[in-house]
PDB file of C-alpha atoms in Angstrom:
ATOM      1  CA  MET G  30      19.606  -5.656 -18.053  1.00 78.00           C
ATOM      2  CA  LEU G  31      15.845  -5.475 -19.234  1.00 84.00           C
ATOM      3  CA  LYS G  32      16.336  -9.857 -18.788  1.00 85.00           C
ATOM      4  CA  THR G  33      17.545  -9.469 -15.835  1.00 87.00           C
ATOM      5  CA  ILE G  34      14.565  -7.263 -14.241  1.00 89.00           C
ATOM      6  CA  LEU G  35      11.707  -9.214 -15.827  1.00 90.00           C
ATOM      7  CA  SER G  36      13.582 -12.257 -14.352  1.00 90.00           C
ATOM      8  CA  PHE G  37      13.190 -11.034 -11.103  1.00 90.00           C
ATOM      9  CA  SER G  38       9.595 -10.180 -11.676  1.00 92.00           C
ATOM     10  CA  HIS G  39       8.580 -13.492 -12.828  1.00 92.00           C
ATOM     11  CA  TYR G  40      10.153 -15.100 -10.231  1.00 90.00           C
ATOM     12  CA  THR G  41       8.086 -12.964  -7.832  1.00 93.00           C
ATOM     13  CA  LEU G  42       4.926 -14.015  -9.601  1.00 94.00           C
ATOM     14  CA  LEU G  43       5.816 -17.935  -9.403  1.00 92.00           C
ATOM     15  CA  GLU G  44       6.691 -17.118  -5.655  1.00 92.00           C
ATOM     16  CA  ALA G  45       3.020 -15.861  -5.330  1.00 92.00           C
ATOM     17  CA  TRP G  46       1.912 -18.931  -7.117  1.00 91.00           C
ATOM     18  CA  HIS G  47       3.321 -21.985  -5.026  1.00 90.00           C
ATOM     19  CA  THR G  48       2.501 -19.533  -1.198  1.00 88.00           C
ATOM     20  CA  ARG G  49      -1.113 -20.382  -2.392  1.00 87.00           C
ATOM     21  CA  THR G  50      -1.646 -16.471  -2.784  1.00 90.00           C
ATOM     22  CA  PRO G  51      -4.466 -17.425  -5.689  1.00 89.00           C
ATOM     23  CA  ALA G  52      -6.257 -19.399  -3.310  1.00 91.00           C
ATOM     24  CA  LEU G  53      -6.490 -17.077  -0.243  1.00 91.00           C
ATOM     25  CA  LEU G  54      -7.700 -14.339  -2.801  1.00 92.00           C
ATOM     26  CA  PHE G  55     -10.500 -16.786  -4.272  1.00 92.00           C
ATOM     27  CA  ALA G  56     -11.310 -17.201  -0.739  1.00 93.00           C
ATOM     28  CA  VAL G  57     -11.869 -13.751  -0.064  1.00 91.00           C
ATOM     29  CA  LEU G  58     -13.689 -13.562  -3.037  1.00 91.00           C
ATOM     30  CA  GLY G  59     -16.311 -16.111  -1.723  1.00 92.00           C
ATOM     31  CA  LEU G  60     -16.461 -14.830   2.067  1.00 91.00           C
ATOM     32  CA  ALA G  61     -17.493 -11.421  -0.277  1.00 89.00           C
ATOM     33  CA  TYR G  62     -20.146 -13.320  -2.181  1.00 88.00           C
ATOM     34  CA  PHE G  63     -21.754 -15.071   1.360  1.00 88.00           C
ATOM     35  CA  LEU G  64     -21.421 -11.248   2.569  1.00 85.00           C
ATOM     36  CA  THR G  65     -23.746 -10.055  -0.511  1.00 85.00           C
ATOM     37  CA  VAL G  66     -25.686 -12.680  -0.068  1.00 83.00           C
ATOM     38  CA  PHE G  67     -26.144 -12.255   3.850  1.00 84.00           C
ATOM     39  CA  LEU G  68     -26.950  -8.801   3.301  1.00 78.00           C
ATOM     40  CA  SER G  69     -29.560  -9.229   0.873  1.00 76.00           C
ATOM     41  CA  HIS G  70     -31.329 -11.428   3.449  1.00 76.00           C
ATOM     42  CA  ILE G  71     -31.260  -8.947   6.497  1.00 78.00           C
ATOM     43  CA  THR G  72     -31.837  -5.622   4.444  1.00 72.00           C
ATOM     44  CA  LEU G  73     -35.343  -4.282   3.665  1.00 67.00           C
ATOM     45  CA  THR G  74     -34.352  -1.246   1.701  1.00 72.00           C
ATOM     46  CA  GLU G  75     -31.404  -0.226  -0.329  1.00 72.00           C
ATOM     47  CA  THR G  76     -29.733  -3.499  -0.742  1.00 75.00           C
ATOM     48  CA  GLN G  77     -28.081  -3.086  -3.851  1.00 78.00           C
ATOM     49  CA  ALA G  78     -26.618  -0.444  -2.174  1.00 81.00           C
ATOM     50  CA  MET G  79     -25.596  -2.129   1.326  1.00 82.00           C
ATOM     51  CA  GLN G  80     -23.895  -4.776  -1.092  1.00 83.00           C
ATOM     52  CA  VAL G  81     -21.921  -2.723  -2.823  1.00 84.00           C
ATOM     53  CA  ALA G  82     -20.621  -0.559  -0.220  1.00 85.00           C
ATOM     54  CA  LEU G  83     -19.385  -3.131   2.408  1.00 87.00           C
ATOM     55  CA  SER G  84     -18.367  -5.459  -0.074  1.00 89.00           C
ATOM     56  CA  ALA G  85     -16.573  -2.786  -1.839  1.00 91.00           C
ATOM     57  CA  ALA G  86     -15.064  -1.876   1.814  1.00 90.00           C
ATOM     58  CA  PHE G  87     -13.950  -5.344   2.927  1.00 92.00           C
ATOM     59  CA  LEU G  88     -12.290  -6.350  -1.000  1.00 93.00           C
ATOM     60  CA  ARG G  89     -10.124  -3.017  -0.746  1.00 94.00           C
ATOM     61  CA  LEU G  90      -9.322  -4.065   2.798  1.00 94.00           C
ATOM     62  CA  THR G  91      -8.699  -7.415   2.296  1.00 95.00           C
ATOM     63  CA  GLY G  92      -6.966  -6.968  -0.832  1.00 94.00           C
ATOM     64  CA  ILE G  93      -4.715  -4.457   0.865  1.00 95.00           C
ATOM     65  CA  TYR G  94      -4.076  -6.673   3.424  1.00 95.00           C
ATOM     66  CA  LEU G  95      -3.166 -10.105   1.336  1.00 95.00           C
ATOM     67  CA  LEU G  96      -0.863  -7.959  -0.860  1.00 96.00           C
ATOM     68  CA  CYS G  97       1.173  -5.868   2.036  1.00 96.00           C
ATOM     69  CA  LEU G  98       1.350  -9.964   3.669  1.00 95.00           C
ATOM     70  CA  PHE G  99       2.871 -11.264   1.237  1.00 95.00           C
ATOM     71  CA  VAL G 100       5.397  -8.691  -0.103  1.00 96.00           C
ATOM     72  CA  ILE G 101       6.386  -8.274   3.644  1.00 96.00           C
ATOM     73  CA  SER G 102       6.979 -12.376   4.133  1.00 94.00           C
ATOM     74  CA  SER G 103       8.176 -12.732   0.770  1.00 93.00           C
ATOM     75  CA  MET G 104      11.333  -9.961   1.405  1.00 92.00           C
ATOM     76  CA  VAL G 105      11.931 -11.610   5.320  1.00 92.00           C
ATOM     77  CA  ARG G 106      11.713 -15.178   3.820  1.00 90.00           C
ATOM     78  CA  GLU G 107      14.377 -14.375   1.359  1.00 88.00           C
ATOM     79  CA  GLN G 108      16.828 -12.493   3.966  1.00 84.00           C
ATOM     80  CA  GLN G 109      16.495 -15.253   6.495  1.00 83.00           C
ATOM     81  CA  GLN G 110      16.833 -18.044   3.819  1.00 79.00           C
ATOM     82  CA  THR G 111      20.265 -16.176   2.235  1.00 77.00           C
ATOM     83  CA  THR G 112      18.838 -16.047  -0.946  1.00 79.00           C
ATOM     84  CA  VAL G 113      19.583 -12.051  -1.618  1.00 80.00           C
ATOM     85  CA  LEU G 114      23.297 -13.155  -1.011  1.00 77.00           C
ATOM     86  CA  LEU G 115      23.006 -15.427  -3.963  1.00 80.00           C
ATOM     87  CA  TRP G 116      21.274 -12.914  -6.148  1.00 79.00           C
ATOM     88  CA  PHE G 117      24.019 -10.534  -5.374  1.00 79.00           C
ATOM     89  CA  SER G 118      26.805 -12.594  -5.296  1.00 79.00           C
ATOM     90  CA  LEU G 119      26.173 -12.660  -9.405  1.00 81.00           C
ATOM     91  CA  PRO G 120      26.579  -9.740 -11.647  1.00 83.00           C
ATOM     92  CA  VAL G 121      23.291  -7.876 -10.702  1.00 85.00           C
ATOM     93  CA  ALA G 122      22.452  -4.568  -9.450  1.00 88.00           C
ATOM     94  CA  ARG G 123      20.771  -3.861  -6.887  1.00 89.00           C
ATOM     95  CA  TRP G 124      18.727  -1.590  -8.413  1.00 91.00           C
ATOM     96  CA  GLN G 125      17.714  -4.395 -11.006  1.00 92.00           C
ATOM     97  CA  TYR G 126      16.751  -6.497  -7.951  1.00 92.00           C
ATOM     98  CA  LEU G 127      14.807  -3.860  -6.635  1.00 93.00           C
ATOM     99  CA  LEU G 128      12.914  -3.020  -9.486  1.00 94.00           C
ATOM    100  CA  GLY G 129      12.228  -6.146 -10.778  1.00 94.00           C
ATOM    101  CA  ARG G 130      10.936  -7.215  -7.092  1.00 95.00           C
ATOM    102  CA  TRP G 131       8.526  -4.211  -7.361  1.00 96.00           C
ATOM    103  CA  LEU G 132       6.842  -4.938 -10.975  1.00 96.00           C
ATOM    104  CA  GLY G 133       6.311  -8.409  -9.951  1.00 96.00           C
ATOM    105  CA  TYR G 134       4.743  -7.380  -6.911  1.00 97.00           C
ATOM    106  CA  ALA G 135       2.931  -4.524  -9.073  1.00 97.00           C
ATOM    107  CA  GLY G 136       1.829  -7.423 -11.503  1.00 96.00           C
ATOM    108  CA  LEU G 137       0.338  -9.295  -8.597  1.00 96.00           C
ATOM    109  CA  ALA G 138      -1.253  -6.199  -7.590  1.00 97.00           C
ATOM    110  CA  ALA G 139      -2.947  -5.488 -10.749  1.00 97.00           C
ATOM    111  CA  ILE G 140      -4.368  -9.312 -11.042  1.00 96.00           C
ATOM    112  CA  MET G 141      -5.823  -8.944  -7.921  1.00 96.00           C
ATOM    113  CA  VAL G 142      -7.509  -5.694  -8.620  1.00 96.00           C
ATOM    114  CA  ILE G 143      -9.338  -7.278 -11.870  1.00 96.00           C
ATOM    115  CA  PHE G 144     -10.231 -10.565  -9.872  1.00 95.00           C
ATOM    116  CA  LEU G 145     -11.891  -7.500  -7.874  1.00 95.00           C
ATOM    117  CA  ALA G 146     -13.608  -6.004  -9.876  1.00 94.00           C
ATOM    118  CA  VAL G 147     -14.894  -8.580 -11.935  1.00 93.00           C
ATOM    119  CA  PHE G 148     -16.902  -9.431  -8.900  1.00 92.00           C
ATOM    120  CA  LEU G 149     -18.438  -5.800  -8.119  1.00 91.00           C
ATOM    121  CA  LEU G 150     -19.413  -5.717 -11.795  1.00 90.00           C
ATOM    122  CA  ALA G 151     -22.048  -8.008 -10.618  1.00 85.00           C
ATOM    123  CA  PHE G 152     -23.579  -5.363  -8.562  1.00 84.00           C
ATOM    124  CA  ALA G 153     -22.236  -1.765  -9.844  1.00 83.00           C
ATOM    125  CA  PRO G 154     -22.095  -0.074 -12.809  1.00 86.00           C
ATOM    126  CA  ILE G 155     -18.791  -0.864 -15.245  1.00 89.00           C
ATOM    127  CA  LYS G 156     -17.573   2.412 -15.447  1.00 88.00           C
ATOM    128  CA  GLY G 157     -17.997   3.468 -11.682  1.00 88.00           C
ATOM    129  CA  VAL G 158     -16.040  -0.425 -11.278  1.00 91.00           C
ATOM    130  CA  LEU G 159     -13.220   0.786 -13.743  1.00 91.00           C
ATOM    131  CA  PHE G 160     -12.753   3.752 -12.108  1.00 91.00           C
ATOM    132  CA  TRP G 161     -12.361   2.220  -8.649  1.00 92.00           C
ATOM    133  CA  ALA G 162     -10.017  -0.477  -9.718  1.00 94.00           C
ATOM    134  CA  LEU G 163      -7.556   2.364 -11.359  1.00 94.00           C
ATOM    135  CA  SER G 164      -7.716   4.104  -8.181  1.00 94.00           C
ATOM    136  CA  LEU G 165      -7.310   0.652  -5.811  1.00 96.00           C
ATOM    137  CA  TRP G 166      -4.455  -0.273  -8.017  1.00 96.00           C
ATOM    138  CA  PHE G 167      -2.691   3.671  -7.440  1.00 96.00           C
ATOM    139  CA  GLU G 168      -3.274   2.619  -4.004  1.00 96.00           C
ATOM    140  CA  LEU G 169      -1.818  -0.946  -3.769  1.00 97.00           C
ATOM    141  CA  LEU G 170       1.117   0.781  -5.857  1.00 97.00           C
ATOM    142  CA  ILE G 171       1.529   3.009  -2.969  1.00 97.00           C
ATOM    143  CA  LEU G 172       1.494   0.585  -0.160  1.00 97.00           C
ATOM    144  CA  LEU G 173       3.316  -1.971  -1.523  1.00 96.00           C
ATOM    145  CA  SER G 174       6.323   0.226  -2.035  1.00 97.00           C
ATOM    146  CA  ILE G 175       5.868   1.242   1.866  1.00 97.00           C
ATOM    147  CA  SER G 176       6.051  -2.564   2.642  1.00 96.00           C
ATOM    148  CA  LEU G 177       9.090  -2.841   0.439  1.00 95.00           C
ATOM    149  CA  LEU G 178      10.428   0.138   2.476  1.00 95.00           C
ATOM    150  CA  CYS G 179       9.688  -0.936   6.041  1.00 94.00           C
ATOM    151  CA  VAL G 180      10.868  -4.443   5.538  1.00 94.00           C
ATOM    152  CA  LEU G 181      14.198  -3.081   4.247  1.00 92.00           C
ATOM    153  CA  THR G 182      14.696  -1.340   6.989  1.00 91.00           C
ATOM    154  CA  LEU G 183      12.860  -3.524   9.590  1.00 88.00           C
ATOM    155  CA  PRO G 184      13.583  -7.171   8.128  1.00 84.00           C
ATOM    156  CA  HIS G 185      10.736  -8.185  10.248  1.00 89.00           C
ATOM    157  CA  THR G 186       7.466  -9.454   9.531  1.00 91.00           C
ATOM    158  CA  VAL G 187       5.690  -7.912  12.621  1.00 93.00           C
ATOM    159  CA  LEU G 188       7.279  -5.006  13.034  1.00 94.00           C
ATOM    160  CA  ALA G 189       7.284  -4.596   9.363  1.00 94.00           C
ATOM    161  CA  PHE G 190       3.456  -4.901   8.820  1.00 95.00           C
ATOM    162  CA  SER G 191       2.606  -2.985  11.758  1.00 95.00           C
ATOM    163  CA  ALA G 192       4.557   0.179  10.597  1.00 95.00           C
ATOM    164  CA  VAL G 193       2.800  -0.161   7.242  1.00 96.00           C
ATOM    165  CA  ALA G 194      -0.623  -0.799   9.022  1.00 95.00           C
ATOM    166  CA  ALA G 195       0.336   2.933  10.843  1.00 95.00           C
ATOM    167  CA  PHE G 196       1.330   4.129   7.812  1.00 95.00           C
ATOM    168  CA  TYR G 197      -2.183   3.053   6.101  1.00 95.00           C
ATOM    169  CA  LEU G 198      -4.420   4.208   9.110  1.00 94.00           C
ATOM    170  CA  LEU G 199      -2.726   7.738   9.643  1.00 93.00           C
ATOM    171  CA  ALA G 200      -2.914   8.575   5.715  1.00 93.00           C
ATOM    172  CA  ARG G 201      -6.379   7.405   5.540  1.00 92.00           C
ATOM    173  CA  SER G 202      -7.354   9.303   8.178  1.00 90.00           C
ATOM    174  CA  ILE G 203      -4.645  12.513   8.278  1.00 87.00           C
ATOM    175  CA  HIS G 204      -7.422  14.862   6.957  1.00 85.00           C
ATOM    176  CA  THR G 205     -10.203  13.968   9.311  1.00 83.00           C
ATOM    177  CA  ILE G 206      -7.210  14.519  11.848  1.00 83.00           C
ATOM    178  CA  GLU G 207      -6.015  17.832  10.476  1.00 81.00           C
ATOM    179  CA  LEU G 208      -9.788  18.912  10.864  1.00 80.00           C
ATOM    180  CA  MET G 209     -10.010  18.002  14.009  1.00 78.00           C
ATOM    181  CA  ALA G 210      -6.543  19.849  15.003  1.00 73.00           C
ATOM    182  CA  THR G 211      -7.543  23.197  13.105  1.00 73.00           C
ATOM    183  CA  GLY G 212     -11.026  23.375  13.466  1.00 64.00           C
ATOM    184  CA  ILE G 213     -11.236  25.623  16.719  1.00 58.00           C
ATOM    185  CA  LEU G 214     -14.589  25.810  18.734  1.00 53.00           C
ATOM    186  CA  PRO G 215     -15.740  29.522  19.226  1.00 54.00           C
ATOM    187  CA  ASN G 216     -14.362  31.524  22.140  1.00 56.00           C
ATOM    188  CA  ILE G 217     -11.762  28.685  22.538  1.00 61.00           C
ATOM    189  CA  THR G 218      -8.346  29.941  23.028  1.00 64.00           C
ATOM    190  CA  GLN G 219      -5.364  27.719  22.028  1.00 69.00           C
ATOM    191  CA  THR G 220      -2.486  27.298  24.001  1.00 74.00           C
ATOM    192  CA  VAL G 221       0.998  27.310  22.445  1.00 78.00           C
ATOM    193  CA  VAL G 222       0.964  22.971  22.637  1.00 77.00           C
ATOM    194  CA  ASP G 223      -1.732  23.416  20.935  1.00 71.00           C
ATOM    195  CA  GLN G 224      -0.606  25.223  18.063  1.00 77.00           C
ATOM    196  CA  TRP G 225       2.632  23.087  17.909  1.00 85.00           C
ATOM    197  CA  ILE G 226       0.592  19.954  17.737  1.00 82.00           C
ATOM    198  CA  ALA G 227      -1.862  21.422  15.158  1.00 80.00           C
ATOM    199  CA  GLY G 228       1.255  22.737  13.333  1.00 83.00           C
ATOM    200  CA  PHE G 229       3.023  18.728  13.317  1.00 85.00           C
ATOM    201  CA  ILE G 230      -0.140  17.641  12.157  1.00 85.00           C
ATOM    202  CA  GLN G 231      -0.336  19.753   9.298  1.00 85.00           C
ATOM    203  CA  VAL G 232       3.346  18.891   8.541  1.00 86.00           C
ATOM    204  CA  LEU G 233       2.235  15.505   8.349  1.00 85.00           C
ATOM    205  CA  ALA G 234      -0.728  15.873   6.208  1.00 84.00           C
ATOM    206  CA  LEU G 235       1.282  18.019   3.722  1.00 86.00           C
ATOM    207  CA  LEU G 236       3.978  14.563   3.605  1.00 89.00           C
ATOM    208  CA  LEU G 237       1.581  11.652   3.581  1.00 90.00           C
ATOM    209  CA  PRO G 238      -0.673  10.664   0.601  1.00 90.00           C
ATOM    210  CA  ASP G 239      -4.215  11.637   0.930  1.00 88.00           C
ATOM    211  CA  LEU G 240      -5.442   7.918   0.818  1.00 91.00           C
ATOM    212  CA  ALA G 241      -8.951   8.606   1.780  1.00 88.00           C
ATOM    213  CA  ARG G 242      -9.446  10.182  -1.761  1.00 89.00           C
ATOM    214  CA  PHE G 243      -8.399   6.727  -3.044  1.00 91.00           C
ATOM    215  CA  THR G 244     -10.834   4.136  -3.876  1.00 88.00           C
ATOM    216  CA  LYS G 245     -14.325   5.910  -2.534  1.00 85.00           C
ATOM    217  CA  THR G 246     -17.336   3.942  -2.779  1.00 84.00           C
ATOM    218  CA  ASP G 247     -19.382   6.505  -3.999  1.00 83.00           C
ATOM    219  CA  TRP G 248     -17.919   5.869  -7.453  1.00 84.00           C
ATOM    220  CA  LEU G 249     -19.875   2.715  -7.457  1.00 85.00           C
ATOM    221  CA  LEU G 250     -22.613   3.940  -5.781  1.00 81.00           C
ATOM    222  CA  ASP G 251     -23.644   7.007  -7.696  1.00 75.00           C
ATOM    223  CA  ASN G 252     -21.714   6.449 -10.727  1.00 67.00           C
ATOM    224  CA  THR G 253     -20.541   9.769 -10.721  1.00 69.00           C
ATOM    225  CA  PHE G 254     -16.968  10.495 -11.378  1.00 67.00           C
ATOM    226  CA  ALA G 255     -14.501  12.811 -12.982  1.00 69.00           C
ATOM    227  CA  PHE G 256     -11.435  12.064 -14.947  1.00 78.00           C
ATOM    228  CA  ASP G 257      -9.636  15.044 -13.560  1.00 82.00           C
ATOM    229  CA  GLU G 258      -9.831  13.314  -9.995  1.00 85.00           C
ATOM    230  CA  LEU G 259      -8.073  10.724 -11.598  1.00 86.00           C
ATOM    231  CA  SER G 260      -5.452  12.036 -13.067  1.00 89.00           C
ATOM    232  CA  LEU G 261      -4.669  14.215  -9.791  1.00 91.00           C
ATOM    233  CA  LEU G 262      -4.690  10.511  -7.675  1.00 92.00           C
ATOM    234  CA  PHE G 263      -1.999   9.274 -10.753  1.00 93.00           C
ATOM    235  CA  LEU G 264       0.025  12.078 -10.322  1.00 94.00           C
ATOM    236  CA  GLN G 265       0.078  11.668  -6.637  1.00 94.00           C
ATOM    237  CA  THR G 266       0.801   7.891  -7.022  1.00 96.00           C
ATOM    238  CA  LEU G 267       3.871   8.542  -9.536  1.00 96.00           C
ATOM    239  CA  ILE G 268       5.307  11.232  -7.008  1.00 95.00           C
ATOM    240  CA  TYR G 269       5.363   9.332  -3.907  1.00 96.00           C
ATOM    241  CA  LEU G 270       6.066   6.227  -5.947  1.00 96.00           C
ATOM    242  CA  ALA G 271       9.439   8.199  -6.947  1.00 96.00           C
ATOM    243  CA  VAL G 272      10.081   9.366  -3.303  1.00 96.00           C
ATOM    244  CA  ILE G 273       9.264   5.736  -1.324  1.00 96.00           C
ATOM    245  CA  LEU G 274      11.342   3.690  -3.906  1.00 95.00           C
ATOM    246  CA  SER G 275      14.428   6.266  -3.848  1.00 95.00           C
ATOM    247  CA  ALA G 276      14.258   5.619   0.191  1.00 95.00           C
ATOM    248  CA  ALA G 277      14.152   1.894  -0.703  1.00 94.00           C
ATOM    249  CA  LEU G 278      16.936   1.908  -3.089  1.00 93.00           C
ATOM    250  CA  PHE G 279      19.289   4.109  -0.849  1.00 93.00           C
ATOM    251  CA  ASP G 280      18.580   1.499   2.297  1.00 90.00           C
ATOM    252  CA  LEU G 281      19.261  -1.450  -0.128  1.00 89.00           C
ATOM    253  CA  TYR G 282      22.696  -0.061  -1.448  1.00 88.00           C
ATOM    254  CA  ARG G 283      23.651   1.233   2.375  1.00 87.00           C
ATOM    255  CA  LYS G 284      23.232  -2.795   3.661  1.00 80.00           C
ATOM    256  CA  ASN G 285      26.259  -4.746   3.978  1.00 74.00           C
ATOM    257  CA  TRP G 286      25.284  -7.964   1.698  1.00 66.00           C
TER     258      TRP G 286
END
């Protein structure tokens, strides 16, 4: 059983290698380097802070983009080439297939985070970079799980990636949206529609992960963080991984393959 799961993980990492994902990652690091050089020539004060803030945001977004796009494209390609039918014709349980693929994607996410963190070590203290890297890995685990769920439900690259992008943007901004919906100005009376909208947004805020708490640039700039905060992020990640992967497994067993 373990050998089967690890075989799928190894296959996933080999697929990432053959699809030139490492080359794209190094291209991203090269772009981040040129961005820091460019900022060093145009900023007069707080040069290092600007380099850290913008390069960290750039690396986080591009890392999420590369990983989610690889997860979705590889799963779609496997379904279109009917490779998945070959796997399931063998004595392999579907949960073993899903877990093996997920572990492979999680390993790829860890490798990507290591390279991104090593790049940031040139500009930020090691403790802040370590905290930032662990948080980014947690965030990537949630997003790759959402990508798996979306690609199993919507087996098309554009549709699945659009759903993941919408989830990410909503989860990153749900706290701000909630404040805008519930923060009533003085002498302003809420209508029934306003109350329904505010209630709906509050329900969404309870259901969605608060990704705004993940991978904060402040940790790199101020070197101020608490391990309690990391433990809360870890607990939140475990909860959402359990829910999302359960939904993905249910959808996988539901398919008539």
